[in-house]
Amino acid sequence: MSEPALEDELLIEAPARADTDPAFVSDLKDAIENSDPDRIRRLVAPLHEADAADVFEQLSATRLEQIADLAPEVFTGEVLAEITPDTRELVLEHLDSSHLAAAITDLDSDDATEVIEELDDDTREAVLAEISAPDREAVELSLAFDDETAGRLMQREFVAAPSFWTVGHALDHMRATDEELPDKFHDLFVIDAGFRPVGEIPVCRLLSASRDTRLTEIMEQPRIKVDPETDQEEVAYLFQKYHLVSAPVVDAAGRLTGMLTLDDIVDVIQDENKEDMLALAGVNEAGLADTVVQSVRSRAPWLLVNLATAILASGVIALFEGSIQQLVALAVLMPIVASMGGNAGTQSLAVAVRSIAERDLTAANSVRVIWRELATGTLNGLIFAVVMGVTTLVWFGDMQLAGVIAIAMVLNLACAGLSGILIPLGLMRAGADPAVASSVFVTTVTDVVGFLAFLGLATLVLL
């Protein structure tokens, strides 16, 4: 009776979301601080790989290093594939090549490549030397492609069958094959004599067909065939457009060399969206384990650029120093005009960058969208011109000043809408990423135009 009770004490039930359970994270931190590797293993063992990765990302760099030293076994291949690149890079420095070789053996080639590409040259060579020749060849072929391309993203494990086979031939082959089937696959690719994909069959259709049905009778034409050099963002767009679950990757001769699957494309879509969002704010991704110095390094350059643009806007204000001294109300009201323009420009910019990323904004409709943003900015300007005109009249009792700020509001919001669409379009045409630099330029334009319009009109009309 006592032995089962002891076993029950050792069993730890994993919470549904360990990463959001403060008690679980606290227990893990306590095990780390007490240098208790057995407890660390018992805590992490019941977790799904994705949940374990989320838990590790809640920890500081120091604690992650301690776990890697105390209980490296918790960093399985699946966990290493799930954690973010920054966290993975930190952990990999504390794992030996033998552990890494064993960890990636069970991974599909795309996930194995993702882990191995983070290693330094010496460790990478040591790990590759310890894995099987086919696995090593698959990883080396993937690493030969540029980062963020289909060739780097694809997995080389797939299921293919010649076009003259029947459903029964295909099923028997999959059951009897000595090679392992991919962990996840949704389509069987039908190939011709030159190993070129000529069709694809969803697994559900394959299982529901009779054994004597020829594959050519139930296959459908591949909607896309991906070149391995294609940018991953373009691939994600194609998956979204055609509602794909998987897609074949072909070489220059059209031969089937691998496949892309939806689970990897979802990660790409998330990464691209996150990258655009952070770029609009002028920051790089900061992991929870990043130090203060790393955060400062990633943000300070953009703050320096913003400082330069702020000085430019202040230079415009300095041109009207005399006017401001004569009429103090100008100093009170001018930030309102610039602020409204900045917000309106950011709204237009966000819409433009998202439309560009989703390929909705093209040469065919760009003129219509430009006019729409100009009209939207102008109409918003008229609405808030009335609001600010009345507010200024009540506040300062000056009809001319109310008219000046009303006109400046219309001009700046119209300019904000126009710059919010033209600047990202111009950067895209120039080959730059619209999400990275657009916000700085749009803010500069709205500040300069806002101050210039308001203070210039005030100087002409009131003084």
Short mmCIF file of C-alpha atoms in Angstrom, two decimals:
data_model
loop_
_atom_site.label_atom_id
_atom_site.label_comp_id
_atom_site.label_asym_id
_atom_site.label_seq_id
_atom_site.Cartn_x
_atom_site.Cartn_y
_atom_site.Cartn_z
CA MET A 1 0.00 0.00 0.00
CA SER A 2 2.83 2.39 0.78
CA GLU A 3 4.52 2.05 -2.61
CA PRO A 4 1.56 3.31 -4.70
CA ALA A 5 1.16 6.22 -2.30
CA LEU A 6 4.82 7.12 -2.85
CA GLU A 7 4.34 6.92 -6.61
CA ASP A 8 1.31 9.19 -6.39
CA GLU A 9 3.41 11.79 -4.60
CA LEU A 10 5.97 11.70 -7.40
CA LEU A 11 3.41 12.11 -10.16
CA ILE A 12 2.86 15.68 -11.26
CA GLU A 13 -0.17 16.51 -13.34
CA ALA A 14 0.54 19.07 -16.05
CA PRO A 15 -1.82 22.06 -15.98
CA ALA A 16 -3.76 22.84 -19.12
CA ARG A 17 -1.69 25.98 -19.63
CA ALA A 18 1.46 25.72 -17.56
CA ASP A 19 2.90 28.90 -19.07
CA THR A 20 0.03 30.94 -17.59
CA ASP A 21 0.00 29.16 -14.22
CA PRO A 22 2.09 31.23 -11.78
CA ALA A 23 2.27 28.33 -9.31
CA PHE A 24 3.75 25.98 -11.92
CA VAL A 25 6.34 28.52 -13.07
CA SER A 26 7.16 29.27 -9.43
CA ASP A 27 7.70 25.54 -8.73
CA LEU A 28 10.01 25.30 -11.74
CA LYS A 29 12.02 28.32 -10.59
CA ASP A 30 12.28 26.80 -7.13
CA ALA A 31 13.62 23.54 -8.60
CA ILE A 32 16.20 25.49 -10.59
CA GLU A 33 17.33 27.52 -7.59
CA ASN A 34 17.69 24.33 -5.54
CA SER A 35 19.65 22.64 -8.37
CA ASP A 36 17.18 19.75 -8.41
CA PRO A 37 17.36 18.11 -11.89
CA ASP A 38 14.98 15.27 -10.99
CA ARG A 39 12.25 17.71 -10.00
CA ILE A 40 12.82 19.75 -13.15
CA ARG A 41 12.37 16.63 -15.27
CA ARG A 42 9.21 15.59 -13.39
CA LEU A 43 7.71 19.04 -13.81
CA VAL A 44 8.44 19.32 -17.52
CA ALA A 45 7.81 15.68 -18.56
CA PRO A 46 3.96 15.82 -18.67
CA LEU A 47 3.92 18.99 -20.78
CA HIS A 48 3.22 19.11 -24.47
CA GLU A 49 6.27 20.35 -26.39
CA ALA A 50 4.59 23.66 -27.24
CA ASP A 51 3.58 24.23 -23.61
CA ALA A 52 7.10 23.39 -22.42
CA ALA A 53 8.49 25.90 -24.91
CA ASP A 54 6.11 28.58 -23.61
CA VAL A 55 7.18 27.88 -20.03
CA PHE A 56 10.88 28.16 -20.89
CA GLU A 57 10.24 31.49 -22.58
CA GLN A 58 8.91 32.87 -19.26
CA LEU A 59 12.32 32.32 -17.66
CA SER A 60 15.35 34.58 -17.60
CA ALA A 61 18.48 33.80 -19.59
CA THR A 62 20.29 32.73 -16.41
CA ARG A 63 17.60 30.22 -15.43
CA LEU A 64 17.47 28.78 -18.95
CA GLU A 65 21.23 28.22 -18.83
CA GLN A 66 20.84 26.51 -15.46
CA ILE A 67 18.16 24.14 -16.80
CA ALA A 68 20.34 23.27 -19.81
CA ASP A 69 23.20 22.43 -17.47
CA LEU A 70 21.11 20.57 -14.85
CA ALA A 71 18.59 18.68 -17.01
CA PRO A 72 19.45 18.89 -20.72
CA GLU A 73 17.07 15.98 -21.41
CA VAL A 74 14.06 18.31 -21.14
CA PHE A 75 15.21 20.05 -24.33
CA THR A 76 14.01 17.39 -26.74
CA GLY A 77 14.07 17.91 -30.48
CA GLU A 78 10.38 18.85 -30.50
CA VAL A 79 10.89 21.42 -27.72
CA LEU A 80 13.89 22.95 -29.49
CA ALA A 81 11.81 23.25 -32.66
CA GLU A 82 9.00 25.00 -30.76
CA ILE A 83 10.91 27.66 -28.81
CA THR A 84 11.66 31.04 -30.35
CA PRO A 85 14.98 31.51 -32.21
CA ASP A 86 16.44 33.82 -29.55
CA THR A 87 15.66 31.39 -26.74
CA ARG A 88 16.85 28.44 -28.80
CA GLU A 89 20.16 30.13 -29.58
CA LEU A 90 20.73 30.71 -25.87
CA VAL A 91 19.92 27.11 -24.93
CA LEU A 92 21.96 25.52 -27.73
CA GLU A 93 25.15 27.03 -26.35
CA HIS A 94 24.78 24.80 -23.28
CA LEU A 95 23.91 21.49 -24.98
CA ASP A 96 26.59 19.11 -26.23
CA SER A 97 26.70 17.77 -29.78
CA SER A 98 25.72 14.21 -28.78
CA HIS A 99 22.53 15.41 -27.11
CA LEU A 100 21.68 17.62 -30.09
CA ALA A 101 22.28 14.83 -32.59
CA ALA A 102 19.95 12.52 -30.67
CA ALA A 103 17.36 15.28 -30.24
CA ILE A 104 17.03 16.11 -33.94
CA THR A 105 17.03 12.52 -35.20
CA ASP A 106 13.26 12.18 -34.80
CA LEU A 107 12.49 15.57 -36.36
CA ASP A 108 11.36 16.16 -39.92
CA SER A 109 14.07 17.71 -42.07
CA ASP A 110 12.56 21.21 -41.96
CA ASP A 111 12.48 21.27 -38.14
CA ALA A 112 15.96 19.72 -37.93
CA THR A 113 17.30 22.42 -40.25
CA GLU A 114 15.67 25.12 -38.13
CA VAL A 115 17.53 23.86 -35.05
CA ILE A 116 20.89 23.21 -36.71
CA GLU A 117 21.06 26.59 -38.45
CA GLU A 118 21.28 28.28 -35.04
CA LEU A 119 24.53 26.43 -34.14
CA ASP A 120 28.01 27.82 -34.53
CA ASP A 121 30.15 26.25 -37.28
CA ASP A 122 32.13 23.88 -35.05
CA THR A 123 29.09 22.54 -33.18
CA ARG A 124 27.15 22.21 -36.42
CA GLU A 125 29.89 20.07 -37.96
CA ALA A 126 30.05 17.90 -34.84
CA VAL A 127 26.27 17.36 -34.82
CA LEU A 128 26.11 16.59 -38.54
CA ALA A 129 28.90 14.06 -38.11
CA GLU A 130 26.82 12.13 -35.55
CA ILE A 131 23.55 11.81 -37.48
CA SER A 132 22.80 9.36 -40.28
CA ALA A 133 23.98 10.05 -43.82
CA PRO A 134 20.45 10.56 -45.28
CA ASP A 135 19.50 12.97 -42.48
CA ARG A 136 22.78 14.84 -42.88
CA GLU A 137 22.29 15.15 -46.63
CA ALA A 138 18.74 16.47 -46.20
CA VAL A 139 19.86 19.12 -43.70
CA GLU A 140 22.85 20.20 -45.79
CA LEU A 141 20.68 20.55 -48.89
CA SER A 142 18.21 22.72 -46.95
CA LEU A 143 21.00 24.88 -45.50
CA ALA A 144 22.23 25.56 -49.04
CA PHE A 145 19.15 27.73 -49.64
CA ASP A 146 18.83 31.30 -48.39
CA ASP A 147 17.07 31.96 -45.11
CA GLU A 148 13.32 32.67 -45.34
CA THR A 149 12.92 30.82 -48.64
CA ALA A 150 10.80 27.80 -49.52
CA GLY A 151 13.93 25.64 -49.82
CA ARG A 152 14.86 26.36 -46.21
CA LEU A 153 11.27 25.87 -45.06
CA MET A 154 10.35 22.67 -46.91
CA GLN A 155 10.59 19.14 -45.57
CA ARG A 156 12.10 16.46 -47.76
CA GLU A 157 9.91 13.69 -46.37
CA PHE A 158 6.83 13.24 -48.57
CA VAL A 159 4.66 10.50 -50.07
CA ALA A 160 4.65 10.09 -53.86
CA ALA A 161 3.36 7.43 -56.25
CA PRO A 162 3.68 6.90 -60.02
CA SER A 163 0.69 7.82 -62.16
CA PHE A 164 0.07 4.23 -63.36
CA TRP A 165 -0.54 2.92 -59.82
CA THR A 166 -3.93 2.15 -58.32
CA VAL A 167 -5.17 3.14 -54.89
CA GLY A 168 -4.35 -0.37 -53.65
CA HIS A 169 -0.74 -0.09 -54.87
CA ALA A 170 -0.33 3.23 -53.06
CA LEU A 171 -1.81 2.00 -49.77
CA ASP A 172 0.22 -1.21 -49.79
CA HIS A 173 3.38 0.76 -50.52
CA MET A 174 2.79 3.13 -47.59
CA ARG A 175 2.17 0.22 -45.23
CA ALA A 176 5.14 -1.86 -46.39
CA THR A 177 7.74 0.86 -46.97
CA ASP A 178 10.98 0.58 -45.01
CA GLU A 179 11.27 4.37 -44.89
CA GLU A 180 9.37 6.30 -42.26
CA LEU A 181 6.37 8.27 -43.45
CA PRO A 182 6.30 11.98 -42.62
CA ASP A 183 4.89 12.78 -39.18
CA LYS A 184 2.21 14.89 -40.85
CA PHE A 185 1.10 14.70 -44.46
CA HIS A 186 -2.21 15.51 -46.06
CA ASP A 187 -1.67 14.78 -49.75
CA LEU A 188 -0.16 12.01 -51.83
CA PHE A 189 1.69 13.44 -54.83
CA VAL A 190 1.29 11.66 -58.17
CA ILE A 191 4.46 11.78 -60.29
CA ASP A 192 5.35 10.95 -63.88
CA ALA A 193 8.36 8.99 -65.12
CA GLY A 194 10.59 12.05 -64.66
CA PHE A 195 9.56 12.41 -60.96
CA ARG A 196 7.60 15.55 -61.82
CA PRO A 197 4.35 16.09 -59.86
CA VAL A 198 1.34 15.80 -62.14
CA GLY A 199 -1.35 15.54 -59.49
CA GLU A 200 -2.17 15.37 -55.81
CA ILE A 201 -4.70 13.34 -53.86
CA PRO A 202 -5.94 14.23 -50.36
CA VAL A 203 -5.43 11.31 -47.99
CA CYS A 204 -9.15 11.27 -47.11
CA ARG A 205 -10.03 10.76 -50.80
CA LEU A 206 -7.41 8.05 -51.12
CA LEU A 207 -8.82 6.11 -48.17
CA SER A 208 -12.40 6.36 -49.40
CA ALA A 209 -11.65 5.13 -52.94
CA SER A 210 -11.77 1.47 -53.98
CA ARG A 211 -8.46 -0.36 -54.28
CA ASP A 212 -8.67 -0.87 -58.02
CA THR A 213 -9.21 2.84 -58.77
CA ARG A 214 -6.36 4.36 -60.77
CA LEU A 215 -4.69 7.34 -59.09
CA THR A 216 -5.16 9.45 -62.23
CA GLU A 217 -8.93 9.07 -61.86
CA ILE A 218 -9.12 10.71 -58.43
CA MET A 219 -6.17 13.10 -58.51
CA GLU A 220 -6.44 16.84 -59.05
CA GLN A 221 -3.92 19.12 -60.70
CA PRO A 222 -1.47 20.80 -58.30
CA ARG A 223 -2.68 24.35 -57.80
CA ILE A 224 0.88 25.58 -57.32
CA LYS A 225 4.40 24.21 -57.69
CA VAL A 226 6.83 26.12 -55.52
CA ASP A 227 10.36 27.01 -56.55
CA PRO A 228 12.75 26.50 -53.60
CA GLU A 229 14.10 30.05 -54.04
CA THR A 230 10.64 31.60 -53.54
CA ASP A 231 10.42 33.93 -50.55
CA GLN A 232 8.48 32.44 -47.66
CA GLU A 233 6.16 35.47 -47.53
CA GLU A 234 5.13 34.82 -51.13
CA VAL A 235 4.54 31.16 -50.30
CA ALA A 236 2.36 32.13 -47.33
CA TYR A 237 0.34 34.40 -49.61
CA LEU A 238 -0.22 31.53 -52.07
CA PHE A 239 -1.31 29.16 -49.28
CA GLN A 240 -3.77 31.76 -48.04
CA LYS A 241 -5.05 32.57 -51.52
CA TYR A 242 -5.65 28.98 -52.64
CA HIS A 243 -6.58 27.57 -49.21
CA LEU A 244 -3.81 24.99 -49.35
CA VAL A 245 -2.87 22.39 -46.77
CA SER A 246 0.35 21.32 -48.51
CA ALA A 247 2.21 22.10 -51.73
CA PRO A 248 4.97 20.40 -53.73
CA VAL A 249 8.41 21.99 -54.07
CA VAL A 250 10.16 21.34 -57.39
CA ASP A 251 13.69 21.95 -58.65
CA ALA A 252 14.73 23.72 -61.87
CA ALA A 253 13.87 20.60 -63.90
CA GLY A 254 10.42 20.35 -62.31
CA ARG A 255 11.28 17.28 -60.22
CA LEU A 256 9.60 16.84 -56.84
CA THR A 257 12.14 17.55 -54.08
CA GLY A 258 10.03 18.28 -51.02
CA MET A 259 6.80 19.66 -49.69
CA LEU A 260 5.54 22.58 -47.66
CA THR A 261 2.87 22.02 -45.01
CA LEU A 262 0.32 24.29 -43.41
CA ASP A 263 1.80 24.08 -39.90
CA ASP A 264 5.00 25.74 -41.13
CA ILE A 265 3.10 28.32 -43.17
CA VAL A 266 1.06 29.35 -40.12
CA ASP A 267 4.34 30.10 -38.35
CA VAL A 268 5.48 32.18 -41.34
CA ILE A 269 2.23 34.19 -41.38
CA GLN A 270 2.53 34.84 -37.65
CA ASP A 271 6.18 35.83 -37.96
CA GLU A 272 5.55 38.18 -40.90
CA ASN A 273 2.61 39.85 -39.15
CA LYS A 274 4.64 40.26 -35.97
CA GLU A 275 7.57 41.64 -37.94
CA ASP A 276 5.35 44.23 -39.66
CA MET A 277 3.72 45.25 -36.39
CA LEU A 278 7.05 45.73 -34.63
CA ALA A 279 8.55 47.52 -37.63
CA LEU A 280 5.69 50.02 -37.64
CA ALA A 281 6.61 50.82 -34.03
CA GLY A 282 10.29 51.10 -34.91
CA VAL A 283 11.46 48.21 -32.73
CA ASN A 284 12.89 44.74 -33.20
CA GLU A 285 11.49 41.64 -31.53
CA ALA A 286 12.49 41.42 -27.88
CA GLY A 287 12.29 38.06 -26.19
CA LEU A 288 11.32 37.79 -22.55
CA ALA A 289 14.84 36.59 -21.82
CA ASP A 290 16.49 39.64 -23.41
CA THR A 291 18.61 41.84 -21.16
CA VAL A 292 18.24 45.59 -20.73
CA VAL A 293 21.32 46.16 -22.89
CA GLN A 294 19.88 44.06 -25.74
CA SER A 295 16.57 45.95 -25.57
CA VAL A 296 18.36 49.31 -25.61
CA ARG A 297 20.46 48.26 -28.60
CA SER A 298 17.40 47.30 -30.62
CA ARG A 299 15.41 50.46 -29.84
CA ALA A 300 17.97 53.26 -29.55
CA PRO A 301 18.72 53.54 -33.31
CA TRP A 302 15.08 54.25 -34.13
CA LEU A 303 14.82 56.71 -31.27
CA LEU A 304 17.83 58.50 -32.77
CA VAL A 305 16.04 58.73 -36.10
CA ASN A 306 12.93 60.05 -34.34
CA LEU A 307 15.08 62.61 -32.53
CA ALA A 308 16.40 63.87 -35.85
CA THR A 309 12.89 64.26 -37.26
CA ALA A 310 11.75 65.98 -34.05
CA ILE A 311 14.59 68.48 -34.42
CA LEU A 312 13.43 69.11 -38.00
CA ALA A 313 9.89 69.82 -36.77
CA SER A 314 11.28 72.08 -34.03
CA GLY A 315 13.21 73.95 -36.69
CA VAL A 316 9.92 74.79 -38.37
CA ILE A 317 8.58 76.09 -35.05
CA ALA A 318 11.72 78.22 -34.61
CA LEU A 319 10.93 80.00 -37.87
CA PHE A 320 7.84 81.45 -36.20
CA GLU A 321 9.36 82.23 -32.80
CA GLY A 322 8.39 85.87 -33.07
CA SER A 323 4.78 85.04 -33.88
CA ILE A 324 4.52 82.69 -30.90
CA GLN A 325 5.92 85.36 -28.57
CA GLN A 326 3.29 87.84 -29.77
CA LEU A 327 0.39 85.40 -29.47
CA VAL A 328 0.80 82.80 -26.73
CA ALA A 329 -2.34 80.95 -27.87
CA LEU A 330 -0.35 79.64 -30.83
CA ALA A 331 1.92 77.67 -28.47
CA VAL A 332 -1.15 76.17 -26.80
CA LEU A 333 -2.90 75.10 -30.00
CA MET A 334 -0.11 74.06 -32.37
CA PRO A 335 0.53 70.61 -30.74
CA ILE A 336 -3.13 69.73 -31.36
CA VAL A 337 -2.81 70.21 -35.12
CA ALA A 338 0.38 68.14 -35.33
CA SER A 339 -0.97 65.41 -33.07
CA MET A 340 -4.19 64.99 -35.04
CA GLY A 341 -2.21 64.80 -38.27
CA GLY A 342 0.13 62.19 -36.82
CA ASN A 343 -2.75 59.98 -35.70
CA ALA A 344 -4.55 60.30 -39.02
CA GLY A 345 -1.35 59.47 -40.88
CA THR A 346 -0.78 56.40 -38.74
CA GLN A 347 -4.30 55.15 -39.50
CA SER A 348 -3.77 55.52 -43.25
CA LEU A 349 -0.31 53.97 -42.99
CA ALA A 350 -1.55 50.91 -41.10
CA VAL A 351 -4.19 50.25 -43.76
CA ALA A 352 -1.65 50.72 -46.58
CA VAL A 353 1.02 48.44 -45.09
CA ARG A 354 -1.51 45.69 -44.39
CA SER A 355 -2.93 45.96 -47.93
CA ILE A 356 0.56 45.77 -49.42
CA ALA A 357 1.45 42.73 -47.31
CA GLU A 358 -1.73 40.93 -48.38
CA ARG A 359 -1.23 41.88 -52.07
CA ASP A 360 -4.55 43.75 -52.07
CA LEU A 361 -2.94 47.06 -53.05
CA THR A 362 -1.73 46.79 -56.64
CA ALA A 363 -0.95 49.02 -59.61
CA ALA A 364 -4.48 48.39 -60.88
CA ASN A 365 -6.22 49.91 -57.85
CA SER A 366 -3.54 52.19 -56.36
CA VAL A 367 -4.99 55.40 -57.86
CA ARG A 368 -8.44 54.64 -56.43
CA VAL A 369 -6.97 53.88 -53.00
CA ILE A 370 -4.88 57.07 -53.05
CA TRP A 371 -7.96 59.16 -53.83
CA ARG A 372 -9.90 57.35 -51.11
CA GLU A 373 -7.28 58.13 -48.46
CA LEU A 374 -7.05 61.76 -49.61
CA ALA A 375 -10.83 62.13 -49.48
CA THR A 376 -11.00 60.40 -46.09
CA GLY A 377 -8.32 62.68 -44.66
CA THR A 378 -10.00 65.77 -46.07
CA LEU A 379 -13.44 64.84 -44.76
CA ASN A 380 -12.01 64.04 -41.31
CA GLY A 381 -10.20 67.36 -41.49
CA LEU A 382 -13.47 69.19 -42.15
CA ILE A 383 -15.19 67.42 -39.25
CA PHE A 384 -12.45 68.22 -36.73
CA ALA A 385 -11.98 71.70 -38.19
CA VAL A 386 -15.50 72.50 -37.02
CA VAL A 387 -14.84 70.90 -33.62
CA MET A 388 -11.56 72.75 -33.06
CA GLY A 389 -12.90 75.99 -34.52
CA VAL A 390 -15.77 76.05 -32.03
CA THR A 391 -13.46 74.98 -29.18
CA THR A 392 -10.95 77.73 -29.99
CA LEU A 393 -13.69 80.34 -30.27
CA VAL A 394 -15.06 79.40 -26.85
CA TRP A 395 -11.59 79.10 -25.34
CA PHE A 396 -9.93 82.29 -26.66
CA GLY A 397 -12.87 84.26 -28.06
CA ASP A 398 -11.00 84.94 -31.31
CA MET A 399 -12.86 84.26 -34.56
CA GLN A 400 -9.78 84.68 -36.76
CA LEU A 401 -7.73 82.27 -34.64
CA ALA A 402 -10.59 79.75 -34.84
CA GLY A 403 -10.58 80.07 -38.64
CA VAL A 404 -6.80 79.60 -38.80
CA ILE A 405 -6.79 76.40 -36.79
CA ALA A 406 -9.77 75.08 -38.78
CA ILE A 407 -7.98 75.58 -42.11
CA ALA A 408 -4.72 74.13 -40.72
CA MET A 409 -6.62 71.08 -39.48
CA VAL A 410 -8.08 70.39 -42.93
CA LEU A 411 -4.72 70.84 -44.65
CA ASN A 412 -2.81 68.61 -42.24
CA LEU A 413 -5.32 65.75 -42.11
CA ALA A 414 -5.60 65.74 -45.91
CA CYS A 415 -1.80 65.65 -46.12
CA ALA A 416 -1.72 62.90 -43.48
CA GLY A 417 -4.05 60.67 -45.46
CA LEU A 418 -2.07 61.26 -48.65
CA SER A 419 1.35 60.67 -47.08
CA GLY A 420 0.08 57.57 -45.25
CA ILE A 421 -0.56 55.88 -48.60
CA LEU A 422 2.06 57.48 -50.88
CA ILE A 423 5.08 56.93 -48.62
CA PRO A 424 4.69 53.12 -48.24
CA LEU A 425 3.92 52.85 -51.97
CA GLY A 426 7.05 54.84 -52.78
CA LEU A 427 9.20 52.73 -50.47
CA MET A 428 7.80 49.55 -52.02
CA ARG A 429 8.62 50.81 -55.52
CA ALA A 430 12.14 51.62 -54.32
CA GLY A 431 12.59 48.07 -53.06
CA ALA A 432 12.46 48.94 -49.34
CA ASP A 433 10.20 47.40 -46.72
CA PRO A 434 7.27 49.82 -46.26
CA ALA A 435 6.68 48.67 -42.70
CA VAL A 436 10.17 49.56 -41.49
CA ALA A 437 10.64 53.22 -42.41
CA SER A 438 7.18 54.53 -43.32
CA SER A 439 6.12 55.60 -39.82
CA VAL A 440 9.12 57.88 -39.38
CA PHE A 441 8.52 59.65 -42.71
CA VAL A 442 4.76 59.98 -42.18
CA THR A 443 5.20 61.44 -38.69
CA THR A 444 7.78 63.90 -40.00
CA VAL A 445 5.50 65.04 -42.81
CA THR A 446 2.48 65.55 -40.55
CA ASP A 447 4.53 67.43 -37.94
CA VAL A 448 6.19 69.72 -40.46
CA VAL A 449 3.01 70.38 -42.44
CA GLY A 450 0.96 70.84 -39.26
CA PHE A 451 3.31 73.40 -37.72
CA LEU A 452 3.95 75.14 -41.03
CA ALA A 453 0.26 75.40 -41.94
CA PHE A 454 -0.91 76.60 -38.53
CA LEU A 455 1.92 78.97 -37.67
CA GLY A 456 2.25 80.23 -41.26
CA LEU A 457 -1.45 81.04 -41.56
CA ALA A 458 -1.47 82.60 -38.10
CA THR A 459 1.46 84.85 -39.03
CA LEU A 460 -0.25 85.96 -42.25
CA VAL A 461 -3.73 86.48 -40.81
CA LEU A 462 -3.29 87.48 -37.18
CA LEU A 463 0.00 89.41 -37.05
#
